Short mmCIF file of C-alpha atoms in Angstrom, two decimals:
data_model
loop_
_atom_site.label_atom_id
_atom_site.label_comp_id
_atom_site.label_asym_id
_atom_site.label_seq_id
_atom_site.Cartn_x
_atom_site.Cartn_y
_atom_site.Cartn_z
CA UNK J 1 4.03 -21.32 -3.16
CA UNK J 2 5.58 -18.14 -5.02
CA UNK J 3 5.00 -14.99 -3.53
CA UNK J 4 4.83 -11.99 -5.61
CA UNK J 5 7.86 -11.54 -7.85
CA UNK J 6 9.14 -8.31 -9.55
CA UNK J 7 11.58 -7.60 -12.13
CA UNK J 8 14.55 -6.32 -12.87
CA UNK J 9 15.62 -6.27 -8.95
CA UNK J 10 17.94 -3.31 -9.84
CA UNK J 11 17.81 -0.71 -12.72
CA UNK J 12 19.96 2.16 -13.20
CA UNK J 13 18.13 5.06 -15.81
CA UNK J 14 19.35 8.21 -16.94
CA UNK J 15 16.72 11.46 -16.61
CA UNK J 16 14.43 11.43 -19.26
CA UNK J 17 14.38 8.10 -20.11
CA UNK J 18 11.41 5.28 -20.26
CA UNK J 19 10.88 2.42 -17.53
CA UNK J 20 8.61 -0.69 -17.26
CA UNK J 21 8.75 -2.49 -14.15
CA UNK J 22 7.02 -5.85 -14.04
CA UNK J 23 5.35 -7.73 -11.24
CA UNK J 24 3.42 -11.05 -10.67
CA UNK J 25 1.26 -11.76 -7.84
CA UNK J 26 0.55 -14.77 -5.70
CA UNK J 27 -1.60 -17.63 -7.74
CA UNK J 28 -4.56 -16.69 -7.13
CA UNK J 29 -4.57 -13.24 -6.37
CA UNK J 30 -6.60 -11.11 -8.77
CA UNK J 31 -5.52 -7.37 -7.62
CA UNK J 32 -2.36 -5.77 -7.78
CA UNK J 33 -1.21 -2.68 -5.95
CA UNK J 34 2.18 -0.36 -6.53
CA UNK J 35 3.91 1.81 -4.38
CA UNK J 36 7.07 4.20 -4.22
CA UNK J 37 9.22 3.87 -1.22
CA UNK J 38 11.57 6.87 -1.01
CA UNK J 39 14.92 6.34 0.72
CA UNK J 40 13.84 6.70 4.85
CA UNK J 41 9.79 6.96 3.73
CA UNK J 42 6.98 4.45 4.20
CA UNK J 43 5.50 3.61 1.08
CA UNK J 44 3.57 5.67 -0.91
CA UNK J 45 0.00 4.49 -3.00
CA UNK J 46 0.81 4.90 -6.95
CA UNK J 47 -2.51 2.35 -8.49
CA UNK J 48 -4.17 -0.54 -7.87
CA UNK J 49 -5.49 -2.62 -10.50
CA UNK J 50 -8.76 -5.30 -10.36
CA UNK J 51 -9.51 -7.49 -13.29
CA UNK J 52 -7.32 -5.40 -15.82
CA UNK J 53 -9.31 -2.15 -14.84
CA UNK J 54 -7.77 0.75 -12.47
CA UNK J 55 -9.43 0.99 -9.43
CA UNK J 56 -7.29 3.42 -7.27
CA UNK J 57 -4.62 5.88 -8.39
CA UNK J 58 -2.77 7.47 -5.63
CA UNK J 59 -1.43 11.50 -6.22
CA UNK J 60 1.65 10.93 -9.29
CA UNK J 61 1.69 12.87 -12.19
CA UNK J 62 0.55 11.15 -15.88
CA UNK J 63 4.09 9.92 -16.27
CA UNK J 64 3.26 7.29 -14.62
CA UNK J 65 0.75 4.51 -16.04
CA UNK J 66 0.34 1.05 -15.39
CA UNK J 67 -1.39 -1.92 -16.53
CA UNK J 68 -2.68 -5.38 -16.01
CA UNK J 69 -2.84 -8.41 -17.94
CA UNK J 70 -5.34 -11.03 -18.01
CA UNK J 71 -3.15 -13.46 -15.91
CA UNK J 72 -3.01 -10.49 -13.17
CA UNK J 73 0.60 -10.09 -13.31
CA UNK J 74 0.99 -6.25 -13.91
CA UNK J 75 3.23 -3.63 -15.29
CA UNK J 76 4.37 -0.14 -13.92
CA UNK J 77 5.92 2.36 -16.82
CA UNK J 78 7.53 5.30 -15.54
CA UNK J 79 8.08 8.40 -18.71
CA UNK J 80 10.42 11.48 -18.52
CA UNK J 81 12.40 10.22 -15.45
CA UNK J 82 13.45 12.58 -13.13
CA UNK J 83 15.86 12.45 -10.05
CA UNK J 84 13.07 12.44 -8.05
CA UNK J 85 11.51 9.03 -9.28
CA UNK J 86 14.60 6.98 -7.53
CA UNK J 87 13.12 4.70 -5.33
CA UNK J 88 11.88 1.56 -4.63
CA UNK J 89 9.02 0.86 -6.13
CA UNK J 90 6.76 -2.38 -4.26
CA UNK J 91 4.03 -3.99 -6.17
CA UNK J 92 1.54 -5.71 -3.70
CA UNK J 93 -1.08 -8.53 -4.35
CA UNK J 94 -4.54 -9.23 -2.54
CA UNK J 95 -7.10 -11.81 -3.45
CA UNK J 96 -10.21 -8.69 -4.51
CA UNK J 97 -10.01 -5.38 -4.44
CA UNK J 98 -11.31 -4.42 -1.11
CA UNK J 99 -8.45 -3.23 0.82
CA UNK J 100 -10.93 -3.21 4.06
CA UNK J 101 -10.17 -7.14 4.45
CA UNK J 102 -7.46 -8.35 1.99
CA UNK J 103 -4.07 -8.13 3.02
CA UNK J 104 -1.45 -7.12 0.95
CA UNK J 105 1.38 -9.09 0.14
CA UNK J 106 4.24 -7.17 -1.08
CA UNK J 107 7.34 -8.55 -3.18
CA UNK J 108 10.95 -7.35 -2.54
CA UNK J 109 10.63 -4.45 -4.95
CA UNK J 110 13.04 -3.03 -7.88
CA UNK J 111 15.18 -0.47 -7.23
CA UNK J 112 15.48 2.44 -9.45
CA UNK J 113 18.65 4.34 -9.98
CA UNK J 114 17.81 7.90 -11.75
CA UNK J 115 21.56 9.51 -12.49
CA UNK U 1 -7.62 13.18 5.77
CA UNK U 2 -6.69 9.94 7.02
CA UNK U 3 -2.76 9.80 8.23
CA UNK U 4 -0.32 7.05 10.36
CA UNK U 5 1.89 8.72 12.39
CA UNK U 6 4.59 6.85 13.67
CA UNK U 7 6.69 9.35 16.58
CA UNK U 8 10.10 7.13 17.16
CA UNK U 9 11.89 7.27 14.36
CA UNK U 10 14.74 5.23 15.74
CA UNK U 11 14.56 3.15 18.70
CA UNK U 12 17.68 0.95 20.06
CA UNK U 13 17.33 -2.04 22.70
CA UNK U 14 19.15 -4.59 23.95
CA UNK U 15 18.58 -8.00 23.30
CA UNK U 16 16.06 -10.02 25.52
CA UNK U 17 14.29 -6.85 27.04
CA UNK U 18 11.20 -5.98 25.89
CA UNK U 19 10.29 -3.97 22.79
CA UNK U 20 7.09 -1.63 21.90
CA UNK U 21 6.94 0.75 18.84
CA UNK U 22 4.07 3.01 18.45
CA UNK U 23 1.23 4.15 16.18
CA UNK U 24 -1.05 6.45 16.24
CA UNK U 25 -3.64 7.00 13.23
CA UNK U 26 -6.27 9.47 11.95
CA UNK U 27 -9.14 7.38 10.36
CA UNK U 28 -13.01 8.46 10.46
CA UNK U 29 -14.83 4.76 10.09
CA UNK U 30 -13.34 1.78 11.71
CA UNK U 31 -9.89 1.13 10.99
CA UNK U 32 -8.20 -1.80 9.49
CA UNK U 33 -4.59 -1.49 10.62
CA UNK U 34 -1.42 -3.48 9.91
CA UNK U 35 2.15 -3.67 10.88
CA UNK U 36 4.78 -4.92 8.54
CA UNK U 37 8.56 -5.32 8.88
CA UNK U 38 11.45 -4.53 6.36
CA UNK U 39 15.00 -5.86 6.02
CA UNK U 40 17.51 -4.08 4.41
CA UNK U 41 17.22 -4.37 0.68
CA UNK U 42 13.63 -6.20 0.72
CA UNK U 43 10.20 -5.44 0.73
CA UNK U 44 7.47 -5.86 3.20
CA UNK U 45 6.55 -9.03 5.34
CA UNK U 46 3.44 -8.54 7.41
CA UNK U 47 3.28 -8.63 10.93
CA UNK U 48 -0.42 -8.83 11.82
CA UNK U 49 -3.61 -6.87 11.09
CA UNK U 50 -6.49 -5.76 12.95
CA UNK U 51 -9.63 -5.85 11.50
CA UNK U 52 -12.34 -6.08 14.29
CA UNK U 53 -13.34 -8.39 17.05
CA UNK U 54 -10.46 -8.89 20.38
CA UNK U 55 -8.52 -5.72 19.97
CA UNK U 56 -4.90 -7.97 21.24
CA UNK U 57 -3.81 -9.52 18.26
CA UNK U 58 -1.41 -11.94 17.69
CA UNK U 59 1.17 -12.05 14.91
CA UNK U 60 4.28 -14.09 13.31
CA UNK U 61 7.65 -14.03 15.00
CA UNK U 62 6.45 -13.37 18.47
CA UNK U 63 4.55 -9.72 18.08
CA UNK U 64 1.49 -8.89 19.16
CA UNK U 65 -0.32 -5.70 18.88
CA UNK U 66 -2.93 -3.64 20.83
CA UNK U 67 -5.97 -1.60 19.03
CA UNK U 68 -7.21 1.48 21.28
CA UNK U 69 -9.82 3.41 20.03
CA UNK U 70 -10.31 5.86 22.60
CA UNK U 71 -6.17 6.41 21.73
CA UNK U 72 -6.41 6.21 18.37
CA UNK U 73 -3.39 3.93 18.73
CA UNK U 74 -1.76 0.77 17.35
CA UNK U 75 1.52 -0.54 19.30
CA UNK U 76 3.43 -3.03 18.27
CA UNK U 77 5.00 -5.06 21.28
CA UNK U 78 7.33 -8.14 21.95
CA UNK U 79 8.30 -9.63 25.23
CA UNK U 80 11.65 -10.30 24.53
CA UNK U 81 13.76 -9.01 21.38
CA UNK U 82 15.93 -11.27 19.54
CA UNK U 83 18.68 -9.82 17.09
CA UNK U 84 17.25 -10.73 13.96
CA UNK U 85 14.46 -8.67 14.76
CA UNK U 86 16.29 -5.66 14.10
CA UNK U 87 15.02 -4.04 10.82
CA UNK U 88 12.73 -1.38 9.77
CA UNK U 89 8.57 -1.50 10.91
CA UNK U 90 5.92 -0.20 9.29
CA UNK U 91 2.27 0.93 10.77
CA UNK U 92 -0.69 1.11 7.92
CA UNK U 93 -3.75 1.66 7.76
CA UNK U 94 -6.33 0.61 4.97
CA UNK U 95 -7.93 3.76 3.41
CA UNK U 96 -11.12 3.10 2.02
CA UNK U 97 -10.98 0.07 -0.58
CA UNK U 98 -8.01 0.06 -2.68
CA UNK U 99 -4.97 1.57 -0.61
CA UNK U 100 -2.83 1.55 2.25
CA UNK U 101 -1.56 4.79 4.19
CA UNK U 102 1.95 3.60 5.74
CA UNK U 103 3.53 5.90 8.69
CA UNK U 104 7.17 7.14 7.84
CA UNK U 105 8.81 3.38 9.69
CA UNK U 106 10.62 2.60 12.97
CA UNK U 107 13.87 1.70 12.80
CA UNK U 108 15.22 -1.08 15.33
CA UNK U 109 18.45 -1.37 16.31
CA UNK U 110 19.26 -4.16 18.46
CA UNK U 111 22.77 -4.28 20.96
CA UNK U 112 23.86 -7.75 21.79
#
């Protein structure tokens, strides 16, 4: 079986620019999670998302949004990049929302460039 | 506020001996704790996870981990180290019902 799959792998923006990253989760899993990983962090909560409604949002500022579809794959748009927002950013399925008992599986992420 | 604190930032050993990475974490109500791993360039594979009952618990590739209470602590152990465990480990723990709280990572270095 697939795990979860993001794409692009790699991106390279310039500051102020728009980004959507794009993620599907394991068949069957209904909730998808993101995260920021900054170069020699752990990851960092950005959303998670049950049944096309947010149920968690983690401390980023409005330029970032996100959004999921009714097959549960899910999409993370980034506004007004800064430097800052170069990372790589993990999107994480679970079968519920419930973090208590559902582990998350997490793709390989997408790096973002910011120059 | 709930935190993972994760003190060795680096940690070298030699392959064969034994290996244990630490975690401590600040949680009010029973914790649900993981450990993942990280290769360069991918994202997270997990280790095992804790949720209640025997506090040793047994993961994939040969790790097991411990759950204290009275330490507040999570260690991640394995008798014997091969070199493709070298790579990057994560401690989390599962804050309320939507998100993890990771510690900053241990990095493993492994000397043949």
């Amino acid at each position: 079986d697939a795990g979860v799959t993001q794409s692009p792998t790699h991106l390279i923006k310039t500051r102020g620019q728009h980004v959507t990253l794009r993620c599907s989760p394991i068949s069957g899993h209904k909730s998808v999670s993101w995260y920021q990983q900054v170069l020699g962090q752990g990851p960092q909560f950005i959303f998670q998302y049950y049944e096309k409604e947010e149920r968690g949002r983690g401390n980023f500022p409005d330029r970032f949004s996100a959004r999921q579809f009714p097959n549960y794959s899910s999409e993370l748009n980034v506004n007004a990049l800064l430097l800052g927002d170069s990372a790589l950013y993990l999107c994480a399925s679970s079968l519920e929302t419930g973090a208590s008992n559902q582990p998350q599986h997490f793709g390989d992420g997408t790096r973002l460039s910011i120059l | 506020a709930q935190s993972v604190t994760q003190p060795d930032i680096h940690i070298t050993v030699s392959e064969g001996a034994s290996l244990e990475l630490r975690c401590n974490y600040s949680y009010g109500a029973t914790p649900y704790l993981f450990w993942y791993v990280q290769s360069p360039g991918q994202g997270l594979q997990l280790l095992l996870k804790y949720f209640s009952g025997d506090t040793l618990v047994q993961g994939i590739k040969g790790f097991e981990a411990e759950f204290k209470r009275s330490q507040s602590s999570f260690n991640l152990r394995k008798p014997s180290v091969h070199w493709s465990d070298a790579a990057e480990y994560f401690c989390a723990v599962a804050s309320g019902t939507y998100k993890y709280i990771f510690g900053t990572g241990t990095r493993l270095k492994v000397l043949a």
